[in-house]
JSON list of C-alpha atoms in Angstrom, two decimals:
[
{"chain": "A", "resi": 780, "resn": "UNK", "atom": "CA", "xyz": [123.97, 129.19, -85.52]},
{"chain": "A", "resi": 781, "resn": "UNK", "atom": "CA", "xyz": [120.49, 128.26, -86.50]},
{"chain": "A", "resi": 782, "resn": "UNK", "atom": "CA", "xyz": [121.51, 125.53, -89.24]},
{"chain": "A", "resi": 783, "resn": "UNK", "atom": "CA", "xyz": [123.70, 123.38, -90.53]},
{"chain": "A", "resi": 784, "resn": "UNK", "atom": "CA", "xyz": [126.93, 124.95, -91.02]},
{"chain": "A", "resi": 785, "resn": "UNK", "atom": "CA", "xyz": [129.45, 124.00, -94.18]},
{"chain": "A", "resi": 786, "resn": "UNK", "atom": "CA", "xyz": [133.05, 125.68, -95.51]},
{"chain": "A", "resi": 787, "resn": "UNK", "atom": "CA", "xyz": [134.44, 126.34, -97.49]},
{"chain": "A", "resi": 788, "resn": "UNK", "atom": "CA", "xyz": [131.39, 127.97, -99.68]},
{"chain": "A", "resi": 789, "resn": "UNK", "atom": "CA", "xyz": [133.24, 127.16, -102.98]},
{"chain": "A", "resi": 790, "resn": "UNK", "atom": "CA", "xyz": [136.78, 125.40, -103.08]},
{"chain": "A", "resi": 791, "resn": "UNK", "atom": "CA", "xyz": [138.69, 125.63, -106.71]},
{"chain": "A", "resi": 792, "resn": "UNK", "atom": "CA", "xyz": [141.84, 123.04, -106.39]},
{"chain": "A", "resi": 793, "resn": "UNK", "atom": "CA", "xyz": [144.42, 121.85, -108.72]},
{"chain": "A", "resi": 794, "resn": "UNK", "atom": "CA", "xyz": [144.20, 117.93, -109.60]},
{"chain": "A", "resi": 795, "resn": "UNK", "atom": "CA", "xyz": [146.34, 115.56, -107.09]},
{"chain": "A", "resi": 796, "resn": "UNK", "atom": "CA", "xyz": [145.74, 118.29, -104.26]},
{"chain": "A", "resi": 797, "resn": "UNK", "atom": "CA", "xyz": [144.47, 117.56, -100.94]},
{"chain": "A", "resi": 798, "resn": "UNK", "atom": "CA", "xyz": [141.05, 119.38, -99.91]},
{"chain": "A", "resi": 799, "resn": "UNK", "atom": "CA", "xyz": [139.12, 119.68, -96.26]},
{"chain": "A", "resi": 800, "resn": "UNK", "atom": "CA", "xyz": [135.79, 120.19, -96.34]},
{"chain": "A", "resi": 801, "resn": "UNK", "atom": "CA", "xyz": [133.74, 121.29, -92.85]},
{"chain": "A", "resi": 802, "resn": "UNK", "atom": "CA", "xyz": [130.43, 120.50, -91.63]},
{"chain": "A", "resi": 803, "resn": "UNK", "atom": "CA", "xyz": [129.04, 121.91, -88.09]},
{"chain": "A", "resi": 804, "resn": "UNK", "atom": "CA", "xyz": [125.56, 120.72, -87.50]},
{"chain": "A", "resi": 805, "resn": "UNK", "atom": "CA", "xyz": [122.93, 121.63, -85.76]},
{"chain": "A", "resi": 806, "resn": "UNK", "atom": "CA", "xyz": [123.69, 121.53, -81.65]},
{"chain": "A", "resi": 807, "resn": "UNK", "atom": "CA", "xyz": [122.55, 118.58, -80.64]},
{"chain": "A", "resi": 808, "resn": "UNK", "atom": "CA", "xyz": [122.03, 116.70, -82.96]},
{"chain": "A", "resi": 809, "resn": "UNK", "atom": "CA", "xyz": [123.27, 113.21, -82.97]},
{"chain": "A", "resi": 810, "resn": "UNK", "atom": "CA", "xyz": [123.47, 112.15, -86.45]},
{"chain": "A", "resi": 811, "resn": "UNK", "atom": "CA", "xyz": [125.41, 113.57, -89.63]},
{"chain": "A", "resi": 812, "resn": "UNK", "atom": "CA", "xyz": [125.62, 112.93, -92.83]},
{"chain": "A", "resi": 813, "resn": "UNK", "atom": "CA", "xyz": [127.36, 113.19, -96.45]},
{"chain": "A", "resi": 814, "resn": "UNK", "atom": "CA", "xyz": [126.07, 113.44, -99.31]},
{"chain": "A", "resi": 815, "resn": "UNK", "atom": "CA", "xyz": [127.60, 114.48, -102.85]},
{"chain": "A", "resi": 816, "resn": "UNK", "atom": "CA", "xyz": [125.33, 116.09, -105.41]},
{"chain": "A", "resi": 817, "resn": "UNK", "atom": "CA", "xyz": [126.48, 116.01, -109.11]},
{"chain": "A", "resi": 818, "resn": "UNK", "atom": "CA", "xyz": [124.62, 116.65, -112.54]},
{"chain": "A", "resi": 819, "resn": "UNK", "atom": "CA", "xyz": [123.14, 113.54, -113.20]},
{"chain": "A", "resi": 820, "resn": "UNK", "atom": "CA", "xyz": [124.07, 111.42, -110.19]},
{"chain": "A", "resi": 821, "resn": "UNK", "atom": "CA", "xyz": [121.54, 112.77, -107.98]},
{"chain": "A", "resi": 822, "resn": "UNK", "atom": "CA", "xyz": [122.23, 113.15, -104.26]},
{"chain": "A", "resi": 823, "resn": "UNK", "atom": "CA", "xyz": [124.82, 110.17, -103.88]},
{"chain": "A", "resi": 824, "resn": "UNK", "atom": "CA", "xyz": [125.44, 109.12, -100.19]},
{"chain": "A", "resi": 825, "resn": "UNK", "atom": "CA", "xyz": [128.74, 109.00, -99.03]},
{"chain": "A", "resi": 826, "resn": "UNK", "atom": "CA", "xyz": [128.79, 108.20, -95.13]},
{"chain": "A", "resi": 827, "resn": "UNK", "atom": "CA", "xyz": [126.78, 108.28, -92.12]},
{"chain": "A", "resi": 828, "resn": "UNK", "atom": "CA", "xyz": [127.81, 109.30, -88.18]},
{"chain": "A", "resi": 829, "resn": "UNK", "atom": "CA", "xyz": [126.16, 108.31, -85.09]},
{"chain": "A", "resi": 830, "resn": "UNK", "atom": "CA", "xyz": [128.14, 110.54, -82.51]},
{"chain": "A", "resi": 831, "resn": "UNK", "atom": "CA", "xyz": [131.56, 110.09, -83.19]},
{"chain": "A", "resi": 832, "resn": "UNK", "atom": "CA", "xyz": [131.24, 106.80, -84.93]},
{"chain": "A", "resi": 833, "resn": "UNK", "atom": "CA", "xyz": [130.75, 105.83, -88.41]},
{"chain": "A", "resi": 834, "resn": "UNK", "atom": "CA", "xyz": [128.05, 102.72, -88.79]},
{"chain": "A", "resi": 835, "resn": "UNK", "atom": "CA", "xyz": [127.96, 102.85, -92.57]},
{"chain": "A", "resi": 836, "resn": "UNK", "atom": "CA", "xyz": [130.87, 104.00, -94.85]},
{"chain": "A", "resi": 837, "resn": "UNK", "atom": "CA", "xyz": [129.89, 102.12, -97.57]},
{"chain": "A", "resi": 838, "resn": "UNK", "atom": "CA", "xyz": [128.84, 105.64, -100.13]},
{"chain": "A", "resi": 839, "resn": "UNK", "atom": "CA", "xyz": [132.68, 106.64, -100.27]},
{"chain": "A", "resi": 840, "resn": "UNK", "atom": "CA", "xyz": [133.79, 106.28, -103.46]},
{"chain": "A", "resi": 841, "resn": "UNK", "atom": "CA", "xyz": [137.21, 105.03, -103.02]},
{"chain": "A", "resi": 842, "resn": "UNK", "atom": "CA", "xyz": [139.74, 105.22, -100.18]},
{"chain": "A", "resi": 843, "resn": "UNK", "atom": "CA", "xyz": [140.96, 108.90, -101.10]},
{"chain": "A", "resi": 844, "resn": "UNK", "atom": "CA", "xyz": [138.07, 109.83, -99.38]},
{"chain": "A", "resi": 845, "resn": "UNK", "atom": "CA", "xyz": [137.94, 109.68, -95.15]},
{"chain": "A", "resi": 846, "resn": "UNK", "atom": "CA", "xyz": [135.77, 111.73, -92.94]},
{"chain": "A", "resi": 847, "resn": "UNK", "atom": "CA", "xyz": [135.90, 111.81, -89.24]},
{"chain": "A", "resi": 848, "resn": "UNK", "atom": "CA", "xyz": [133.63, 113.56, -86.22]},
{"chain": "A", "resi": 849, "resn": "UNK", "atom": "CA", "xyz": [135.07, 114.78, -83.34]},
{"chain": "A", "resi": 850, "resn": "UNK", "atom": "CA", "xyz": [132.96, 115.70, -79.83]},
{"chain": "A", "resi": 851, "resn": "UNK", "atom": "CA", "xyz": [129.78, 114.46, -81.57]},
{"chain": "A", "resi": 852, "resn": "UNK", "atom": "CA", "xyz": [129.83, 117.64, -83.74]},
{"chain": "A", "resi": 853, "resn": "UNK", "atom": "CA", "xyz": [131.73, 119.03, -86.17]},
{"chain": "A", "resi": 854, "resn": "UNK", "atom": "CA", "xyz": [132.69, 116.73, -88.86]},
{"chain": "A", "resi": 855, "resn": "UNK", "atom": "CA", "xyz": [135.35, 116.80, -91.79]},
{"chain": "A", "resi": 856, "resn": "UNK", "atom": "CA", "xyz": [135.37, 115.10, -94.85]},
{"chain": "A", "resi": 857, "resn": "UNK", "atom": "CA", "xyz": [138.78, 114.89, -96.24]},
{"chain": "A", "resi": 858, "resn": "UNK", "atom": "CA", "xyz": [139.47, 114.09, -99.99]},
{"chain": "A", "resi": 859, "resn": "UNK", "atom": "CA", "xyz": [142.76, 112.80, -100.97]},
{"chain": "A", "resi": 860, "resn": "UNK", "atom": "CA", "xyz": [145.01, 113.31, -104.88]},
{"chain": "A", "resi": 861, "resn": "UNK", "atom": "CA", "xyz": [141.86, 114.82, -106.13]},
{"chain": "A", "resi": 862, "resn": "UNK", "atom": "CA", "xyz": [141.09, 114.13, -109.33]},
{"chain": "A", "resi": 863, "resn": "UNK", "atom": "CA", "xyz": [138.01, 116.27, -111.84]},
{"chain": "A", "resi": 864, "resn": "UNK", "atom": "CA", "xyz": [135.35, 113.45, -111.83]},
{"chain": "A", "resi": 865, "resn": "UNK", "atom": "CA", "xyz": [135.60, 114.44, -107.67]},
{"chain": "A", "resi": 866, "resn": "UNK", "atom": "CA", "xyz": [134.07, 117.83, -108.98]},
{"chain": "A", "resi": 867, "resn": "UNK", "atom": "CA", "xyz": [130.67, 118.07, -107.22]},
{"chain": "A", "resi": 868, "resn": "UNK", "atom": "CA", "xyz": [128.67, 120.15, -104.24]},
{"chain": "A", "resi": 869, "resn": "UNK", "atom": "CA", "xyz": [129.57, 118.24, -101.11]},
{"chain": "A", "resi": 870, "resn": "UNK", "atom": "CA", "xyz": [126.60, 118.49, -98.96]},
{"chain": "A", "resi": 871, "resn": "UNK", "atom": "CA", "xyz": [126.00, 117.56, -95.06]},
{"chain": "A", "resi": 872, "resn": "UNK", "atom": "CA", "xyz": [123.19, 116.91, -92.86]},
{"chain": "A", "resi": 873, "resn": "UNK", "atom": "CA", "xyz": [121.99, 116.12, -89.54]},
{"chain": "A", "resi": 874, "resn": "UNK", "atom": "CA", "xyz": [119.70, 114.88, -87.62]},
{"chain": "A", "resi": 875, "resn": "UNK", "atom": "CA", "xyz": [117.88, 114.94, -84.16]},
{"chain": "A", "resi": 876, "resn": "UNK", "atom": "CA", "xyz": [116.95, 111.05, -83.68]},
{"chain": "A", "resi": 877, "resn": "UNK", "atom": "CA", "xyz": [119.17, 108.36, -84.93]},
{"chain": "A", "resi": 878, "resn": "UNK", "atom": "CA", "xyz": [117.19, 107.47, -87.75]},
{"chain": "A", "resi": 879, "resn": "UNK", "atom": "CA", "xyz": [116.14, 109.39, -90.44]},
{"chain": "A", "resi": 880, "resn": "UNK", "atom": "CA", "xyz": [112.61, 107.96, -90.59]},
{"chain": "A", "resi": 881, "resn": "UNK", "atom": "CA", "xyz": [111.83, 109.27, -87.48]},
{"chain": "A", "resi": 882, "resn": "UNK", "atom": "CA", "xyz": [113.96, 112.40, -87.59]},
{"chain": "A", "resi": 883, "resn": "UNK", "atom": "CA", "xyz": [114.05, 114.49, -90.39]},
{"chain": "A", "resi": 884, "resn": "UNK", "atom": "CA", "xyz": [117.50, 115.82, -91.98]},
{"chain": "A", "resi": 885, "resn": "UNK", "atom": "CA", "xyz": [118.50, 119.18, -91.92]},
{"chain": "A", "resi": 886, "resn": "UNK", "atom": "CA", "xyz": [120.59, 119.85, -94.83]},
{"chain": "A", "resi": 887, "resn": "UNK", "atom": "CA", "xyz": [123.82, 122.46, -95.07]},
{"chain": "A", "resi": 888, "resn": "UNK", "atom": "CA", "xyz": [124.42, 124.58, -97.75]},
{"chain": "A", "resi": 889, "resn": "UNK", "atom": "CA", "xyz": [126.95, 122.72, -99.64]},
{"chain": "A", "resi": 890, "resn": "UNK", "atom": "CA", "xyz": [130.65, 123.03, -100.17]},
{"chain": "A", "resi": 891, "resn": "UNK", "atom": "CA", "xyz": [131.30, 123.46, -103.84]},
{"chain": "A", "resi": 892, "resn": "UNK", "atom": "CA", "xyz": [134.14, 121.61, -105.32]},
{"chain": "A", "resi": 893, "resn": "UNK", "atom": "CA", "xyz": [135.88, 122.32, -108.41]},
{"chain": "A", "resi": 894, "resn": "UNK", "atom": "CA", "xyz": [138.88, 120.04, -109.64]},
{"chain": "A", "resi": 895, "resn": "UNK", "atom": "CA", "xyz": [140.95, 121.72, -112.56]},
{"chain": "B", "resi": 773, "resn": "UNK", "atom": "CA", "xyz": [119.67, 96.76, -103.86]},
{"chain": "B", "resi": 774, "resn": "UNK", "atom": "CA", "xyz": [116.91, 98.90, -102.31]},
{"chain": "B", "resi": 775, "resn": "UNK", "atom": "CA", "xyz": [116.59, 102.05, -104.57]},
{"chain": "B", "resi": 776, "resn": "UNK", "atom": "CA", "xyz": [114.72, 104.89, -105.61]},
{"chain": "B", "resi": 777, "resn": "UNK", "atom": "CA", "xyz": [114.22, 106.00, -109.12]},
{"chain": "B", "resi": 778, "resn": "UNK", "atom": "CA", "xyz": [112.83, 108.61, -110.72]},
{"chain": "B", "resi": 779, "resn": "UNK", "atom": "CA", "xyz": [112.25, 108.71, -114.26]},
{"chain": "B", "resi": 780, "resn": "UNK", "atom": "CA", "xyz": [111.92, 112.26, -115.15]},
{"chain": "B", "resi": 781, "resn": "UNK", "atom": "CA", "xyz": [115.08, 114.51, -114.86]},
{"chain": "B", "resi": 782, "resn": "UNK", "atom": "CA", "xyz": [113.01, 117.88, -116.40]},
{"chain": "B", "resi": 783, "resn": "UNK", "atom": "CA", "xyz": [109.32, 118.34, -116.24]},
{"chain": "B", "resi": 784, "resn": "UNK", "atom": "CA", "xyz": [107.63, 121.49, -117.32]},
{"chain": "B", "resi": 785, "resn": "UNK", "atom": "CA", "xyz": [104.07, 122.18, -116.97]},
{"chain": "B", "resi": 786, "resn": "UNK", "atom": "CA", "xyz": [102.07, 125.68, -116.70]},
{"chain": "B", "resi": 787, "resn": "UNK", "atom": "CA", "xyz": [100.67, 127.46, -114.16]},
{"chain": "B", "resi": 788, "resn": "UNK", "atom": "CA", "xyz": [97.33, 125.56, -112.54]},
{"chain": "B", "resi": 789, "resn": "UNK", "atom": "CA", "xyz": [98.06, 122.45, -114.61]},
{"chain": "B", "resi": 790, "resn": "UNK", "atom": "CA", "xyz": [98.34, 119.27, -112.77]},
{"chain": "B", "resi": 791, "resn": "UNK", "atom": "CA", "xyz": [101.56, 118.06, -111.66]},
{"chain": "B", "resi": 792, "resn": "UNK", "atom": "CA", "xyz": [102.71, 114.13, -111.21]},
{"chain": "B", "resi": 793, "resn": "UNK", "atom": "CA", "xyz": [106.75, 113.83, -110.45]},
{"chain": "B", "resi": 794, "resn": "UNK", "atom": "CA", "xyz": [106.77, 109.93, -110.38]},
{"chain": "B", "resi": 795, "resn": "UNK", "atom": "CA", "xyz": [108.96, 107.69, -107.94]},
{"chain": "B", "resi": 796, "resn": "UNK", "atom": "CA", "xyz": [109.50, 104.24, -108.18]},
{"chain": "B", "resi": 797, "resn": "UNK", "atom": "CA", "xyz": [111.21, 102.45, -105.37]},
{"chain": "B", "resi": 798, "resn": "UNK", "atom": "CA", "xyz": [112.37, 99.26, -104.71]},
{"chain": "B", "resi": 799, "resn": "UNK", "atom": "CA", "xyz": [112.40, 97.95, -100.62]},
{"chain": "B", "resi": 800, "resn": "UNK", "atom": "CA", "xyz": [111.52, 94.07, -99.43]},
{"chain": "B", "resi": 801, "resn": "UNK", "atom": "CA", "xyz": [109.11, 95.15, -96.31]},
{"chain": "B", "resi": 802, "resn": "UNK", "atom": "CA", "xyz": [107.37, 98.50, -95.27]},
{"chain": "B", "resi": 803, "resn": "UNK", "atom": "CA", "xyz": [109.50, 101.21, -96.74]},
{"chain": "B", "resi": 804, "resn": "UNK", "atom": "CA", "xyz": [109.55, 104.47, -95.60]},
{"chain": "B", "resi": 805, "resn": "UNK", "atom": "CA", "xyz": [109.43, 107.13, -98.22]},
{"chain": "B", "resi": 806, "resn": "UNK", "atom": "CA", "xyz": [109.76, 110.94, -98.19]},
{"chain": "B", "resi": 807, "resn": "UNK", "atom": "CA", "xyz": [109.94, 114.22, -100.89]},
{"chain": "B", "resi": 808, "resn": "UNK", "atom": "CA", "xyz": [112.46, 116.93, -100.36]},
{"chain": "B", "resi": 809, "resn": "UNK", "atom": "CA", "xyz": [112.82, 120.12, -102.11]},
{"chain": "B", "resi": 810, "resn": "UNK", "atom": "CA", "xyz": [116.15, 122.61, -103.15]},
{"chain": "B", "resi": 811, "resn": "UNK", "atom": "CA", "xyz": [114.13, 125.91, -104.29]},
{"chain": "B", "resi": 812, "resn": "UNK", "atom": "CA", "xyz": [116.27, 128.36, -106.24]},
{"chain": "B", "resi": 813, "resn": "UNK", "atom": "CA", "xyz": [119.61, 129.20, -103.97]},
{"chain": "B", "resi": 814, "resn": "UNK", "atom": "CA", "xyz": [117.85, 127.92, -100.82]},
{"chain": "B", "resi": 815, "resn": "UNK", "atom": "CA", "xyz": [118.80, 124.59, -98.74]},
{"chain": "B", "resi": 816, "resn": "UNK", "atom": "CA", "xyz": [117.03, 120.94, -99.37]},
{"chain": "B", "resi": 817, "resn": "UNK", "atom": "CA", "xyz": [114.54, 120.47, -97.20]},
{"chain": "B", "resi": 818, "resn": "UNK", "atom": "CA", "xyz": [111.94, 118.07, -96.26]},
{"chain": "B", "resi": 819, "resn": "UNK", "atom": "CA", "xyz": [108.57, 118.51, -98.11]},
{"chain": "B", "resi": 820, "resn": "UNK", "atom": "CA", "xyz": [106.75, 115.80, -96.89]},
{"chain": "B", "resi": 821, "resn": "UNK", "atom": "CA", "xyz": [106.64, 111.92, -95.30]},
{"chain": "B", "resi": 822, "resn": "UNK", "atom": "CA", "xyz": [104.44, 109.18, -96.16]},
{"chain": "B", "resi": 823, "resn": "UNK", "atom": "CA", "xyz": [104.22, 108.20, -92.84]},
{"chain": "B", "resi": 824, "resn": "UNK", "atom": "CA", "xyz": [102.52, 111.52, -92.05]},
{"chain": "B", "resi": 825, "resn": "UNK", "atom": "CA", "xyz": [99.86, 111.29, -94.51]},
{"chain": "B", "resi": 826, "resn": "UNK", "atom": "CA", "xyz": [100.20, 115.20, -95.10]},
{"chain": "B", "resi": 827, "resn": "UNK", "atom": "CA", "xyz": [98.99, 117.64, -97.56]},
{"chain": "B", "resi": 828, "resn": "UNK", "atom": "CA", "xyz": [101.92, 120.27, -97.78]},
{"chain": "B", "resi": 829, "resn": "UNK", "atom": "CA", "xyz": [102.06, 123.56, -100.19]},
{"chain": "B", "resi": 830, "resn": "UNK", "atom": "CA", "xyz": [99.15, 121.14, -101.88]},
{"chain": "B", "resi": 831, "resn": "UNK", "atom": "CA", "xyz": [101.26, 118.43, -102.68]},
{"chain": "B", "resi": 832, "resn": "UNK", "atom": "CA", "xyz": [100.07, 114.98, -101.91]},
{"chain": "B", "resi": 833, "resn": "UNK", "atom": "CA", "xyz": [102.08, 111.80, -102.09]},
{"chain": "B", "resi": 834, "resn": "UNK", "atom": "CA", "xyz": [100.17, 108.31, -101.99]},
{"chain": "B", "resi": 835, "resn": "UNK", "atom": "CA", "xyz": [101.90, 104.94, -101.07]},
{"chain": "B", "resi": 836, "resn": "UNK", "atom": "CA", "xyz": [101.32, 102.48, -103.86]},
{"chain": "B", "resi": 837, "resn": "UNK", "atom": "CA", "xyz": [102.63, 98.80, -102.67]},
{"chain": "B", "resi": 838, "resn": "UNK", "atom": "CA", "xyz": [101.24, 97.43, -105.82]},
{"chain": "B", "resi": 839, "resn": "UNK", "atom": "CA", "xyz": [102.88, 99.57, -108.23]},
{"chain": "B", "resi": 840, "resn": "UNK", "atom": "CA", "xyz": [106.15, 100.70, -105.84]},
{"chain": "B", "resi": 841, "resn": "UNK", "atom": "CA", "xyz": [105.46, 104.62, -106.36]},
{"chain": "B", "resi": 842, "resn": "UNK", "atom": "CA", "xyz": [105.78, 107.74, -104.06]},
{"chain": "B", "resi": 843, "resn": "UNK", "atom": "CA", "xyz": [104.50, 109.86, -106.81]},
{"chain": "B", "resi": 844, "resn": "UNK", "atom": "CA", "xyz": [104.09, 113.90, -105.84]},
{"chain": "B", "resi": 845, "resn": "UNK", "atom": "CA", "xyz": [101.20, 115.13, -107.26]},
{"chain": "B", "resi": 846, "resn": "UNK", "atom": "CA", "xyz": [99.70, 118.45, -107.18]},
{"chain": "B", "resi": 847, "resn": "UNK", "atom": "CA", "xyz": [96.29, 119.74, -108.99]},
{"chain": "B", "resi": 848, "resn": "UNK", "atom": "CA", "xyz": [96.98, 123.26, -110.08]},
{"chain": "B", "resi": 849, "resn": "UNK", "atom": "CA", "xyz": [100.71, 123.90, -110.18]},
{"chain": "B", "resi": 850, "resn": "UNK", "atom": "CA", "xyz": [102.10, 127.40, -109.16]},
{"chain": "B", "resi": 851, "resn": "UNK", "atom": "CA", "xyz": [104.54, 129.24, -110.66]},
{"chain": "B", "resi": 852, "resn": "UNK", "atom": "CA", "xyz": [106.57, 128.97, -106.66]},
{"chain": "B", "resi": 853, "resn": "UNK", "atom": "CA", "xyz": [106.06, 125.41, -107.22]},
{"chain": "B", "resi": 854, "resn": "UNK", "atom": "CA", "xyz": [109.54, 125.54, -109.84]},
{"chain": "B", "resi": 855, "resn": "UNK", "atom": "CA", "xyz": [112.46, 123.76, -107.86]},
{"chain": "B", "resi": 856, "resn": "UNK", "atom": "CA", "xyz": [114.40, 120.22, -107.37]},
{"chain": "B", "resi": 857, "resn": "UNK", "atom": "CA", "xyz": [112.80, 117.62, -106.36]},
{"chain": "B", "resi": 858, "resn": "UNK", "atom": "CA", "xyz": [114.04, 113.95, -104.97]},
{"chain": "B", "resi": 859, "resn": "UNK", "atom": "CA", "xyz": [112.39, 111.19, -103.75]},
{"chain": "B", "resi": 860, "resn": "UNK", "atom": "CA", "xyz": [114.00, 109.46, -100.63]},
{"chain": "B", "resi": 861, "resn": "UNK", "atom": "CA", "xyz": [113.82, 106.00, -99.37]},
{"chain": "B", "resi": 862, "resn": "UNK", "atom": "CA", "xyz": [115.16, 104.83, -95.77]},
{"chain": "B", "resi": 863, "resn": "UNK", "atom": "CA", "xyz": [117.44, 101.90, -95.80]},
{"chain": "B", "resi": 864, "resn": "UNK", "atom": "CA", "xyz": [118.29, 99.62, -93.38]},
{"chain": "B", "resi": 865, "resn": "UNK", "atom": "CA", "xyz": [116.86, 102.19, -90.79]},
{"chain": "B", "resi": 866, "resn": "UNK", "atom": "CA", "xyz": [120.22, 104.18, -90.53]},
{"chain": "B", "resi": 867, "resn": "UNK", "atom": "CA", "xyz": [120.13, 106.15, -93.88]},
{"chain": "B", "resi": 868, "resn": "UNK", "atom": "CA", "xyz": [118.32, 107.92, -96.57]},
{"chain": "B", "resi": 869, "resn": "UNK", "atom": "CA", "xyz": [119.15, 107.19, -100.01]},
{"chain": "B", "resi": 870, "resn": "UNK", "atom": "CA", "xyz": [117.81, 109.25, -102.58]},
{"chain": "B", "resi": 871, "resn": "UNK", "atom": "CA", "xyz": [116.52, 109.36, -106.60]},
{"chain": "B", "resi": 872, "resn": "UNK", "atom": "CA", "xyz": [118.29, 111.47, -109.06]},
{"chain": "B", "resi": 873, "resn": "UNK", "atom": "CA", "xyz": [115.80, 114.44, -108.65]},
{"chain": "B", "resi": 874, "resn": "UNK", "atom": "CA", "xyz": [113.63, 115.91, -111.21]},
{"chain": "B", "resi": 875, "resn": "UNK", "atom": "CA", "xyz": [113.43, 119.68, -112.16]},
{"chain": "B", "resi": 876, "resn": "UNK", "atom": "CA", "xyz": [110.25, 121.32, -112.28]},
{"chain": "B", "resi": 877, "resn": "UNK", "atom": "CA", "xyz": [109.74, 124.05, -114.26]},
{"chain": "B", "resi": 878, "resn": "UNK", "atom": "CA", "xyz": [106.36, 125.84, -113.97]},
{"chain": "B", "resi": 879, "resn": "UNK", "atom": "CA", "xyz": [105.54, 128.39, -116.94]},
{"chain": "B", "resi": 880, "resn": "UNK", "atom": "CA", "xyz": [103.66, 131.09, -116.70]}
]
């Protein structure tokens, strides 16, 4: 595909469930990133990959949250017991050079997440 | 902490009035700063870099050391202009971090 790639679209889940959200980024590209967008909260960053590894975790909110990259592409951001305040549009990005002041970031369409 | 802030969550203005969406950061050294856009049901995407110096859809954007501001401005606003905008700040040369966006509503 031409962009950044993110599924589901729209998840609805039931408090305390487990959800998967996907990101494929743009081929080749080396860095990816997560960022959660909420009324309010602006776009709040959650975690940053170079390749497979993950430099700076420091945006996840609590440790119900993991993501992980495989192959230096597709990444997955897994949520854990979800709970409503998680209720947000989950949105990835990536990126051609390492850093983002020299590359610039290429932004999915966001997963939707609804908690009920 | 090194943040961004912008003060304005809504700003409406008409159609070819000037347009200032204000950005305050705060960085200790040369930070890099950049705009980025989410039109109506369409993607963020970059709208312009300081670095670059760029004039893009009209939109300007002047560093301001003195005063810490990225501010957007535009002279005569256009009714395409209406979309979410965020400020962005690099930091520690591995991430962008990013204001809580302001709406801008352009009236006919």
């Amino acid at each position: 595909g031409a962009g950044v790639s993110q599924s589901p679209s729209n998840k609805v889940t039931e408090k305390g469930k487990d959800v998967e959200l996907r990101c494929d980024p743009i081929s080749g590209h080396t860095a990816l990133y997560w960022y959660r967008q909420s009324l309010g909260q602006g776009l709040e960053f959650l975690i940053y990959f170079q390749g497979n590894s993950a430099p700076d975790k420091s945006g996840l909110p609590s440790d119900r949250f993991s993501a992980e990259r495989t192959g230096g592409s597709v990444s997955t951001l897994t949520i854990q017991r979800t709970q409503q305040e998680d209720s947000a549009v989950y949105l990835c990005a990536s990126s051609l050079q390492a850093s983002p002041n020299t590359g610039e970031l290429f932004f999915g369409e966001g997963s939707r997440l609804t908690v009920l | 902490a090194q943040r961004v802030t912008q003060p304005e969550k809504l700003l409406s203005v008409f159609k070819g009035a000037p347009v200032e969406l204000k950005c305050n950061y705060s960085y200790s050294g040369s930070p890099e700063l950049f705009w980025y856009v989410q039109y109506s049901r369409q993607r963020l995407q970059l709208l312009l870099r300081h670095i670059s110096r760029e004039s893009i859809k009209g939109f300007t954007a002047d560093l301001n050391k003195g005063e810490t501001s990225f501010h957007l401005k535009k002279p005569f606003a256009q009714e395409e202009d209406s979309a979410m905008y965020y400020c962005a700040l690099v930091q520690g040369a591995q991430k962008l971090v990013f204001g809580q966006g302001t709406r801008l509503t352009i009236n006919p």
